[in-house]
Amino acid sequence: MNGVRLPEEYEPPVPVEELSVRSADGIRLHVEVHGRSDAPTVVLAHGWTCSTAFWAPVIRLLADRYRVVAYDQRGHGHSEIPPSRARYSTRALAEDLSAVLARTVPAGERAVLAGHSMGGMTIMAAGGRPEVAERTAAAVLISTGPGELVAELTVLPPAVRARGLRRFLHRQLLRSRLPLGPVSPVSRAALKYATMGAGSPAGQVEATARIVHACPTAVRANWAAVLDRLDVHAGLARLAAPTAVVVGTDDRLTPPVHAHRMVAELQDAQGLLLLPGVGHMSPLERPAEVAAEIHRMASGYLTAAPAAAPATAAAPVTAAAPAGAVPASTDERTAVA
């Protein structure tokens, strides 16, 4: 990898258990279980072109207090690649989540669901599904949006002012079938610009690049076609669980406008956490704050959850929210850098 060393915190932790789960259409999903078997469950769903490895620093922060379930979305990581484009859809995302929950969350128990980007869209797509709702205590939607993705992209510089041209070029970038090739200084710089905050250190950029470049080109393009026409507003409106929203102020792929829309459409919005200077890859860029927000929802809505926040994430939680209070739907917080 051109001599760039990956910091240990971004190396995928070894799971205590690995499962193979079949979705409704037979696609095999790779599932990992981390942390304590006797603890409350948190389920993590990663985003487009990522894998369970994307959650590595967040898993490390949560695993001493929770049973953390992470799975590879179909086509990603170690999960099976769908044999046709017809197997890529928001319905498939919802059915995959349903299958993972059925296997990992026993009947009568509930978990906190956290989804980044396409993972958040997965949770929204599953909104209103009774088999998902009965296993969901609360949710955290991270750097994501319910629709209008191409219209709101800000990857191209402001110099491209014509709205129609911007949409066309953004769509071409999103749906490109060009292979990413090996990780290089040029590809790192391009990926950092498009997906991360300007202050992201080299280790974070390297971790992101290795994960994204590992996604097969056809998988990336087929999911891009789904994201291009994404509309999960209806599922978002049916998502009844208490839900928190997290976004970076410098997110070019799902800018904060999406976060504000989600808060307005949710049945039980539990606050909007803004991460200053952070791009789209917030769980890698600011894992302590993201883990703390997941913990906040778990400690508030999972009856068996521990009362204290993880030590490494305690300061951001204290700074971001009033002590002892769960934010109301209008609460907007800015994390301390």
mmCIF file of C-alpha atoms in Angstrom:
data_model
loop_
_atom_site.group_PDB
_atom_site.id
_atom_site.type_symbol
_atom_site.label_atom_id
_atom_site.label_comp_id
_atom_site.label_asym_id
_atom_site.label_seq_id
_atom_site.Cartn_x
_atom_site.Cartn_y
_atom_site.Cartn_z
ATOM 1 C CA MET A 1 0.000 0.000 0.000
ATOM 2 C CA ASN A 2 2.833 2.415 -0.936
ATOM 3 C CA GLY A 3 4.304 2.288 2.554
ATOM 4 C CA VAL A 4 1.351 3.883 4.348
ATOM 5 C CA ARG A 5 0.888 2.203 7.715
ATOM 6 C CA LEU A 6 -2.606 1.606 9.026
ATOM 7 C CA PRO A 7 -3.020 2.629 12.703
ATOM 8 C CA GLU A 8 -4.107 -0.235 14.956
ATOM 9 C CA GLU A 9 -7.445 1.380 15.816
ATOM 10 C CA TYR A 10 -8.549 0.983 12.195
ATOM 11 C CA GLU A 11 -7.570 -2.675 11.948
ATOM 12 C CA PRO A 12 -10.726 -4.858 12.063
ATOM 13 C CA PRO A 13 -11.112 -6.468 15.511
ATOM 14 C CA VAL A 14 -11.444 -10.239 15.716
ATOM 15 C CA PRO A 15 -15.107 -11.216 16.229
ATOM 16 C CA VAL A 16 -16.124 -13.621 18.960
ATOM 17 C CA GLU A 17 -18.509 -15.277 16.513
ATOM 18 C CA GLU A 18 -19.106 -15.321 12.749
ATOM 19 C CA LEU A 19 -22.441 -16.257 11.200
ATOM 20 C CA SER A 20 -23.766 -16.915 7.723
ATOM 21 C CA VAL A 21 -27.336 -15.635 7.366
ATOM 22 C CA ARG A 22 -29.611 -16.224 4.373
ATOM 23 C CA SER A 23 -31.828 -13.363 3.285
ATOM 24 C CA ALA A 24 -35.349 -13.801 1.895
ATOM 25 C CA ASP A 25 -34.067 -14.311 -1.665
ATOM 26 C CA GLY A 26 -31.308 -16.712 -0.611
ATOM 27 C CA ILE A 27 -28.379 -14.294 -0.687
ATOM 28 C CA ARG A 28 -25.821 -15.236 1.979
ATOM 29 C CA LEU A 29 -24.824 -12.464 4.378
ATOM 30 C CA HIS A 30 -21.657 -12.408 6.468
ATOM 31 C CA VAL A 31 -22.362 -11.429 10.083
ATOM 32 C CA GLU A 32 -19.906 -10.767 12.903
ATOM 33 C CA VAL A 33 -20.559 -10.626 16.639
ATOM 34 C CA HIS A 34 -18.213 -8.669 18.902
ATOM 35 C CA GLY A 35 -18.119 -7.856 22.577
ATOM 36 C CA ARG A 36 -20.009 -9.402 25.475
ATOM 37 C CA SER A 37 -22.508 -12.189 24.860
ATOM 38 C CA ASP A 38 -24.479 -11.237 27.996
ATOM 39 C CA ALA A 39 -24.805 -7.530 27.117
ATOM 40 C CA PRO A 40 -27.512 -5.534 25.284
ATOM 41 C CA THR A 41 -27.246 -5.714 21.499
ATOM 42 C CA VAL A 42 -26.248 -3.003 19.037
ATOM 43 C CA VAL A 43 -26.566 -3.774 15.314
ATOM 44 C CA LEU A 44 -24.384 -1.862 12.830
ATOM 45 C CA ALA A 45 -25.185 -1.510 9.119
ATOM 46 C CA HIS A 46 -22.427 -0.016 6.956
ATOM 47 C CA GLY A 47 -22.711 2.149 3.865
ATOM 48 C CA TRP A 48 -22.122 1.966 0.125
ATOM 49 C CA THR A 49 -18.716 0.495 -0.885
ATOM 50 C CA CYS A 50 -17.815 -0.272 2.741
ATOM 51 C CA SER A 51 -17.787 -3.413 4.939
ATOM 52 C CA THR A 52 -17.754 -4.465 8.580
ATOM 53 C CA ALA A 53 -14.152 -3.201 8.668
ATOM 54 C CA PHE A 54 -15.527 0.339 8.400
ATOM 55 C CA TRP A 55 -16.921 0.049 11.943
ATOM 56 C CA ALA A 56 -13.595 -1.065 13.519
ATOM 57 C CA PRO A 57 -12.965 1.976 15.760
ATOM 58 C CA VAL A 58 -16.623 2.194 16.817
ATOM 59 C CA ILE A 59 -16.736 -1.517 17.636
ATOM 60 C CA ARG A 60 -13.628 -1.114 19.799
ATOM 61 C CA LEU A 61 -15.350 1.643 21.785
ATOM 62 C CA LEU A 62 -18.596 -0.292 22.299
ATOM 63 C CA ALA A 63 -17.490 -3.905 22.662
ATOM 64 C CA ASP A 64 -16.669 -3.767 26.369
ATOM 65 C CA ARG A 65 -20.285 -2.834 27.211
ATOM 66 C CA TYR A 66 -22.399 -4.234 24.374
ATOM 67 C CA ARG A 67 -22.902 -7.232 22.174
ATOM 68 C CA VAL A 68 -22.088 -5.620 18.829
ATOM 69 C CA VAL A 69 -23.440 -7.203 15.646
ATOM 70 C CA ALA A 70 -22.046 -5.981 12.326
ATOM 71 C CA TYR A 71 -22.844 -7.396 8.909
ATOM 72 C CA ASP A 72 -21.669 -6.969 5.342
ATOM 73 C CA GLN A 73 -24.344 -5.594 3.031
ATOM 74 C CA ARG A 74 -24.995 -7.860 0.051
ATOM 75 C CA GLY A 75 -22.143 -7.683 -2.440
ATOM 76 C CA HIS A 76 -19.802 -6.117 0.100
ATOM 77 C CA GLY A 77 -17.067 -7.627 2.251
ATOM 78 C CA HIS A 78 -17.604 -11.349 2.744
ATOM 79 C CA SER A 79 -21.286 -11.373 1.789
ATOM 80 C CA GLU A 80 -22.466 -12.966 -1.430
ATOM 81 C CA ILE A 81 -22.530 -10.873 -4.604
ATOM 82 C CA PRO A 82 -26.049 -10.853 -6.104
ATOM 83 C CA PRO A 83 -26.184 -12.655 -9.484
ATOM 84 C CA SER A 84 -28.265 -9.957 -11.211
ATOM 85 C CA ARG A 85 -29.116 -6.264 -10.990
ATOM 86 C CA ALA A 86 -32.644 -7.205 -9.940
ATOM 87 C CA ARG A 87 -31.237 -8.320 -6.571
ATOM 88 C CA TYR A 88 -30.126 -4.751 -5.765
ATOM 89 C CA SER A 89 -32.953 -2.716 -4.234
ATOM 90 C CA THR A 90 -34.091 -0.951 -1.091
ATOM 91 C CA ARG A 91 -36.460 -3.875 -0.535
ATOM 92 C CA ALA A 92 -33.464 -6.217 -0.542
ATOM 93 C CA LEU A 93 -31.706 -3.966 1.988
ATOM 94 C CA ALA A 94 -34.737 -4.134 4.288
ATOM 95 C CA GLU A 95 -35.047 -7.907 3.906
ATOM 96 C CA ASP A 96 -31.346 -8.358 4.657
ATOM 97 C CA LEU A 97 -31.658 -6.332 7.856
ATOM 98 C CA SER A 98 -34.740 -8.321 8.816
ATOM 99 C CA ALA A 99 -32.856 -11.594 8.325
ATOM 100 C CA VAL A 100 -29.886 -10.414 10.400
ATOM 101 C CA LEU A 101 -32.132 -9.264 13.241
ATOM 102 C CA ALA A 102 -34.114 -12.511 13.206
ATOM 103 C CA ARG A 103 -30.864 -14.483 13.577
ATOM 104 C CA THR A 104 -29.062 -12.284 16.094
ATOM 105 C CA VAL A 105 -31.785 -10.710 18.273
ATOM 106 C CA PRO A 106 -33.893 -13.353 20.077
ATOM 107 C CA ALA A 107 -37.679 -13.011 19.986
ATOM 108 C CA GLY A 108 -38.835 -10.754 22.790
ATOM 109 C CA GLU A 109 -35.565 -8.828 22.888
ATOM 110 C CA ARG A 110 -34.617 -5.592 21.167
ATOM 111 C CA ALA A 111 -31.494 -3.878 19.870
ATOM 112 C CA VAL A 112 -30.312 -0.417 18.955
ATOM 113 C CA LEU A 113 -29.801 -0.136 15.190
ATOM 114 C CA ALA A 114 -27.139 2.197 13.825
ATOM 115 C CA GLY A 115 -26.730 2.734 10.101
ATOM 116 C CA HIS A 116 -24.183 4.793 8.189
ATOM 117 C CA SER A 117 -25.045 6.126 4.716
ATOM 118 C CA MET A 118 -26.647 3.196 2.851
ATOM 119 C CA GLY A 119 -26.915 1.492 6.248
ATOM 120 C CA GLY A 120 -29.112 4.345 7.444
ATOM 121 C CA MET A 121 -31.125 4.033 4.241
ATOM 122 C CA THR A 122 -31.508 0.348 5.096
ATOM 123 C CA ILE A 123 -33.067 1.207 8.459
ATOM 124 C CA MET A 124 -35.386 3.692 6.772
ATOM 125 C CA ALA A 125 -36.313 1.183 4.057
ATOM 126 C CA ALA A 126 -37.295 -1.265 6.801
ATOM 127 C CA GLY A 127 -39.430 1.322 8.591
ATOM 128 C CA GLY A 128 -42.866 -0.071 9.349
ATOM 129 C CA ARG A 129 -41.865 -3.720 8.925
ATOM 130 C CA PRO A 130 -43.298 -5.409 12.039
ATOM 131 C CA GLU A 131 -40.562 -8.038 12.220
ATOM 132 C CA VAL A 132 -37.963 -5.245 12.366
ATOM 133 C CA ALA A 133 -39.953 -2.928 14.649
ATOM 134 C CA GLU A 134 -40.454 -5.623 17.292
ATOM 135 C CA ARG A 135 -36.677 -6.071 17.580
ATOM 136 C CA THR A 136 -35.783 -2.357 17.518
ATOM 137 C CA ALA A 137 -35.450 -0.343 20.726
ATOM 138 C CA ALA A 138 -33.991 2.759 19.071
ATOM 139 C CA ALA A 139 -32.049 3.829 15.994
ATOM 140 C CA VAL A 140 -29.198 6.118 15.000
ATOM 141 C CA LEU A 141 -29.080 7.426 11.419
ATOM 142 C CA ILE A 142 -25.542 8.528 10.556
ATOM 143 C CA SER A 143 -24.461 10.556 7.516
ATOM 144 C CA THR A 144 -27.409 9.462 5.424
ATOM 145 C CA GLY A 145 -30.519 10.666 3.610
ATOM 146 C CA PRO A 146 -33.958 9.431 2.504
ATOM 147 C CA GLY A 147 -33.826 10.589 -1.139
ATOM 148 C CA GLU A 148 -32.850 13.366 -3.568
ATOM 149 C CA LEU A 149 -29.235 12.285 -3.223
ATOM 150 C CA VAL A 150 -27.993 13.451 -6.623
ATOM 151 C CA ALA A 151 -29.791 16.786 -6.294
ATOM 152 C CA GLU A 152 -28.042 17.552 -3.005
ATOM 153 C CA LEU A 153 -24.511 16.276 -3.732
ATOM 154 C CA THR A 154 -21.816 18.920 -3.262
ATOM 155 C CA VAL A 155 -18.814 16.993 -4.587
ATOM 156 C CA LEU A 156 -18.318 19.256 -7.606
ATOM 157 C CA PRO A 157 -16.839 22.683 -6.870
ATOM 158 C CA PRO A 158 -19.135 25.730 -6.726
ATOM 159 C CA ALA A 159 -17.671 26.900 -10.060
ATOM 160 C CA VAL A 160 -20.037 24.437 -11.763
ATOM 161 C CA ARG A 161 -23.096 26.607 -11.212
ATOM 162 C CA ALA A 162 -25.600 25.335 -13.781
ATOM 163 C CA ARG A 163 -27.978 23.154 -11.760
ATOM 164 C CA GLY A 164 -28.761 20.775 -14.616
ATOM 165 C CA LEU A 165 -25.089 20.335 -15.459
ATOM 166 C CA ARG A 166 -24.218 19.717 -11.813
ATOM 167 C CA ARG A 167 -26.880 17.001 -11.554
ATOM 168 C CA PHE A 168 -25.687 15.365 -14.771
ATOM 169 C CA LEU A 169 -22.043 15.342 -13.726
ATOM 170 C CA HIS A 170 -22.846 14.180 -10.200
ATOM 171 C CA ARG A 171 -24.915 11.327 -11.630
ATOM 172 C CA GLN A 172 -22.035 10.304 -13.888
ATOM 173 C CA LEU A 173 -19.668 10.279 -10.915
ATOM 174 C CA LEU A 174 -22.097 8.298 -8.764
ATOM 175 C CA ARG A 175 -22.825 5.633 -11.384
ATOM 176 C CA SER A 176 -19.347 5.286 -12.844
ATOM 177 C CA ARG A 177 -18.310 1.726 -13.706
ATOM 178 C CA LEU A 178 -14.641 2.610 -13.949
ATOM 179 C CA PRO A 179 -12.511 0.443 -11.636
ATOM 180 C CA LEU A 180 -10.887 2.334 -8.777
ATOM 181 C CA GLY A 181 -7.634 0.434 -9.198
ATOM 182 C CA PRO A 182 -4.939 0.193 -6.515
ATOM 183 C CA VAL A 183 -4.748 2.703 -3.697
ATOM 184 C CA SER A 184 -2.410 5.507 -4.714
ATOM 185 C CA PRO A 185 -1.592 9.078 -3.596
ATOM 186 C CA VAL A 186 -3.955 10.418 -6.273
ATOM 187 C CA SER A 187 -6.827 8.104 -5.345
ATOM 188 C CA ARG A 188 -6.344 8.872 -1.643
ATOM 189 C CA ALA A 189 -6.512 12.599 -2.313
ATOM 190 C CA ALA A 190 -9.627 12.267 -4.470
ATOM 191 C CA LEU A 191 -11.370 10.030 -1.948
ATOM 192 C CA LYS A 192 -10.493 12.347 0.926
ATOM 193 C CA TYR A 193 -11.883 15.353 -0.934
ATOM 194 C CA ALA A 194 -15.150 13.618 -1.808
ATOM 195 C CA THR A 195 -15.842 11.725 1.395
ATOM 196 C CA MET A 196 -13.888 13.149 4.342
ATOM 197 C CA GLY A 197 -13.209 16.376 6.186
ATOM 198 C CA ALA A 198 -10.141 18.401 5.234
ATOM 199 C CA GLY A 199 -8.523 17.711 8.607
ATOM 200 C CA SER A 200 -8.687 13.915 8.361
ATOM 201 C CA PRO A 201 -5.249 12.440 9.141
ATOM 202 C CA ALA A 202 -3.418 10.059 6.834
ATOM 203 C CA GLY A 203 -4.365 6.948 8.846
ATOM 204 C CA GLN A 204 -8.083 7.624 8.504
ATOM 205 C CA VAL A 205 -7.733 8.306 4.791
ATOM 206 C CA GLU A 206 -5.733 5.117 4.289
ATOM 207 C CA ALA A 207 -8.294 3.033 6.189
ATOM 208 C CA THR A 208 -11.115 4.508 4.112
ATOM 209 C CA ALA A 209 -9.264 3.976 0.839
ATOM 210 C CA ARG A 210 -8.505 0.316 1.559
ATOM 211 C CA ILE A 211 -12.136 -0.378 2.433
ATOM 212 C CA VAL A 212 -13.656 1.474 -0.520
ATOM 213 C CA HIS A 213 -11.187 0.114 -3.090
ATOM 214 C CA ALA A 214 -11.967 -3.439 -1.939
ATOM 215 C CA CYS A 215 -15.578 -3.114 -3.130
ATOM 216 C CA PRO A 216 -16.067 -4.842 -6.526
ATOM 217 C CA THR A 217 -16.668 -2.377 -9.372
ATOM 218 C CA ALA A 218 -19.946 -3.986 -10.492
ATOM 219 C CA VAL A 219 -21.291 -4.007 -6.917
ATOM 220 C CA ARG A 220 -20.413 -0.350 -6.514
ATOM 221 C CA ALA A 221 -22.141 0.568 -9.775
ATOM 222 C CA ASN A 222 -25.262 -1.543 -9.183
ATOM 223 C CA TRP A 223 -25.822 -0.020 -5.751
ATOM 224 C CA ALA A 224 -25.147 3.440 -7.207
ATOM 225 C CA ALA A 225 -28.078 2.901 -9.566
ATOM 226 C CA VAL A 226 -30.297 2.192 -6.548
ATOM 227 C CA LEU A 227 -29.033 5.284 -4.727
ATOM 228 C CA ASP A 228 -29.613 7.419 -7.822
ATOM 229 C CA ARG A 229 -33.370 6.787 -7.605
ATOM 230 C CA LEU A 230 -33.556 6.354 -3.833
ATOM 231 C CA ASP A 231 -36.792 7.247 -2.079
ATOM 232 C CA VAL A 232 -37.306 5.848 1.413
ATOM 233 C CA HIS A 233 -39.326 8.768 2.774
ATOM 234 C CA ALA A 234 -42.319 6.486 3.349
ATOM 235 C CA GLY A 235 -40.261 4.080 5.446
ATOM 236 C CA LEU A 236 -38.726 6.979 7.350
ATOM 237 C CA ALA A 237 -42.203 8.250 8.250
ATOM 238 C CA ARG A 238 -43.136 4.753 9.495
ATOM 239 C CA LEU A 239 -40.010 4.385 11.634
ATOM 240 C CA ALA A 240 -41.603 4.492 15.084
ATOM 241 C CA ALA A 241 -38.546 3.816 17.270
ATOM 242 C CA PRO A 242 -36.837 6.747 18.996
ATOM 243 C CA THR A 243 -34.218 7.886 16.491
ATOM 244 C CA ALA A 244 -31.167 10.129 16.666
ATOM 245 C CA VAL A 245 -29.495 11.695 13.634
ATOM 246 C CA VAL A 246 -25.774 12.401 13.156
ATOM 247 C CA VAL A 247 -24.064 14.290 10.325
ATOM 248 C CA GLY A 248 -20.783 16.037 9.608
ATOM 249 C CA THR A 249 -20.992 19.697 8.679
ATOM 250 C CA ASP A 250 -18.663 19.079 5.699
ATOM 251 C CA ASP A 251 -20.431 15.995 4.346
ATOM 252 C CA ARG A 252 -20.442 16.315 0.531
ATOM 253 C CA LEU A 253 -22.360 13.076 -0.186
ATOM 254 C CA THR A 254 -25.252 13.476 2.259
ATOM 255 C CA PRO A 255 -25.082 17.131 3.361
ATOM 256 C CA PRO A 256 -26.809 18.319 6.558
ATOM 257 C CA VAL A 257 -29.935 19.300 4.592
ATOM 258 C CA HIS A 258 -30.842 15.582 4.635
ATOM 259 C CA ALA A 259 -30.395 15.383 8.410
ATOM 260 C CA HIS A 260 -32.777 18.289 8.949
ATOM 261 C CA ARG A 261 -35.360 16.673 6.677
ATOM 262 C CA MET A 262 -35.108 13.380 8.533
ATOM 263 C CA VAL A 263 -35.578 15.040 11.908
ATOM 264 C CA ALA A 264 -38.682 16.771 10.546
ATOM 265 C CA GLU A 265 -40.160 13.522 9.160
ATOM 266 C CA LEU A 266 -39.370 11.159 12.040
ATOM 267 C CA GLN A 267 -42.149 10.109 14.420
ATOM 268 C CA ASP A 268 -39.856 10.238 17.461
ATOM 269 C CA ALA A 269 -36.763 12.286 16.677
ATOM 270 C CA GLN A 270 -34.233 12.274 19.502
ATOM 271 C CA GLY A 271 -31.895 15.007 18.410
ATOM 272 C CA LEU A 272 -29.513 16.037 15.666
ATOM 273 C CA LEU A 273 -25.781 15.856 16.393
ATOM 274 C CA LEU A 274 -23.604 18.020 14.121
ATOM 275 C CA LEU A 275 -19.911 17.113 13.869
ATOM 276 C CA PRO A 276 -17.880 20.206 12.887
ATOM 277 C CA GLY A 277 -15.441 19.777 10.015
ATOM 278 C CA VAL A 278 -16.405 16.138 9.490
ATOM 279 C CA GLY A 279 -17.168 14.643 6.088
ATOM 280 C CA HIS A 280 -19.270 11.655 5.064
ATOM 281 C CA MET A 281 -17.174 8.996 6.829
ATOM 282 C CA SER A 282 -18.099 10.118 10.362
ATOM 283 C CA PRO A 283 -17.740 6.714 12.109
ATOM 284 C CA LEU A 284 -14.097 6.639 10.976
ATOM 285 C CA GLU A 285 -13.483 10.372 11.301
ATOM 286 C CA ARG A 286 -15.050 10.827 14.747
ATOM 287 C CA PRO A 287 -15.626 7.340 16.204
ATOM 288 C CA ALA A 288 -15.770 8.532 19.831
ATOM 289 C CA GLU A 289 -18.702 10.861 19.163
ATOM 290 C CA VAL A 290 -20.527 8.314 17.009
ATOM 291 C CA ALA A 291 -20.034 5.564 19.604
ATOM 292 C CA ALA A 292 -21.175 7.937 22.328
ATOM 293 C CA GLU A 293 -24.374 8.742 20.444
ATOM 294 C CA ILE A 294 -25.102 5.043 19.967
ATOM 295 C CA HIS A 295 -24.467 4.544 23.676
ATOM 296 C CA ARG A 296 -26.754 7.471 24.542
ATOM 297 C CA MET A 297 -29.620 5.822 22.700
ATOM 298 C CA ALA A 298 -28.813 2.386 24.103
ATOM 299 C CA SER A 299 -28.633 3.599 27.684
ATOM 300 C CA GLY A 300 -31.913 5.446 27.232
ATOM 301 C CA TYR A 301 -33.931 2.774 25.466
ATOM 302 C CA LEU A 302 -32.404 -0.625 26.224
ATOM 303 C CA THR A 303 -33.563 -1.519 29.740
ATOM 304 C CA ALA A 304 -30.493 -3.623 30.478
ATOM 305 C CA ALA A 305 -27.975 -1.118 29.144
ATOM 306 C CA PRO A 306 -25.279 0.211 31.522
ATOM 307 C CA ALA A 307 -25.777 3.733 32.831
ATOM 308 C CA ALA A 308 -22.280 5.081 32.241
ATOM 309 C CA ALA A 309 -20.864 6.030 28.855
ATOM 310 C CA PRO A 310 -17.675 4.380 27.571
ATOM 311 C CA ALA A 311 -14.741 6.197 29.135
ATOM 312 C CA THR A 312 -13.214 7.108 25.767
ATOM 313 C CA ALA A 313 -16.462 8.724 24.636
ATOM 314 C CA ALA A 314 -17.652 10.352 27.853
ATOM 315 C CA ALA A 315 -16.428 13.873 27.122
ATOM 316 C CA PRO A 316 -18.231 14.244 23.755
ATOM 317 C CA VAL A 317 -21.501 13.017 25.284
ATOM 318 C CA THR A 318 -21.250 15.441 28.194
ATOM 319 C CA ALA A 319 -20.409 18.309 25.899
ATOM 320 C CA ALA A 320 -23.087 17.496 23.360
ATOM 321 C CA ALA A 321 -26.134 16.867 25.548
ATOM 322 C CA PRO A 322 -27.594 18.116 28.840
ATOM 323 C CA ALA A 323 -26.705 15.769 31.702
ATOM 324 C CA GLY A 324 -29.382 13.183 32.385
ATOM 325 C CA ALA A 325 -31.617 14.375 29.554
ATOM 326 C CA VAL A 326 -32.587 12.833 26.243
ATOM 327 C CA PRO A 327 -32.885 15.650 23.673
ATOM 328 C CA ALA A 328 -36.289 16.579 22.279
ATOM 329 C CA SER A 329 -37.023 16.361 18.579
ATOM 330 C CA THR A 330 -35.997 20.000 18.083
ATOM 331 C CA ASP A 331 -32.648 19.581 19.849
ATOM 332 C CA GLU A 332 -29.646 20.326 17.678
ATOM 333 C CA ARG A 333 -26.235 19.749 19.230
ATOM 334 C CA THR A 334 -22.743 20.455 17.982
ATOM 335 C CA ALA A 335 -20.016 18.125 19.213
ATOM 336 C CA VAL A 336 -16.895 19.632 20.696
ATOM 337 C CA ALA A 337 -13.969 19.214 18.332
#
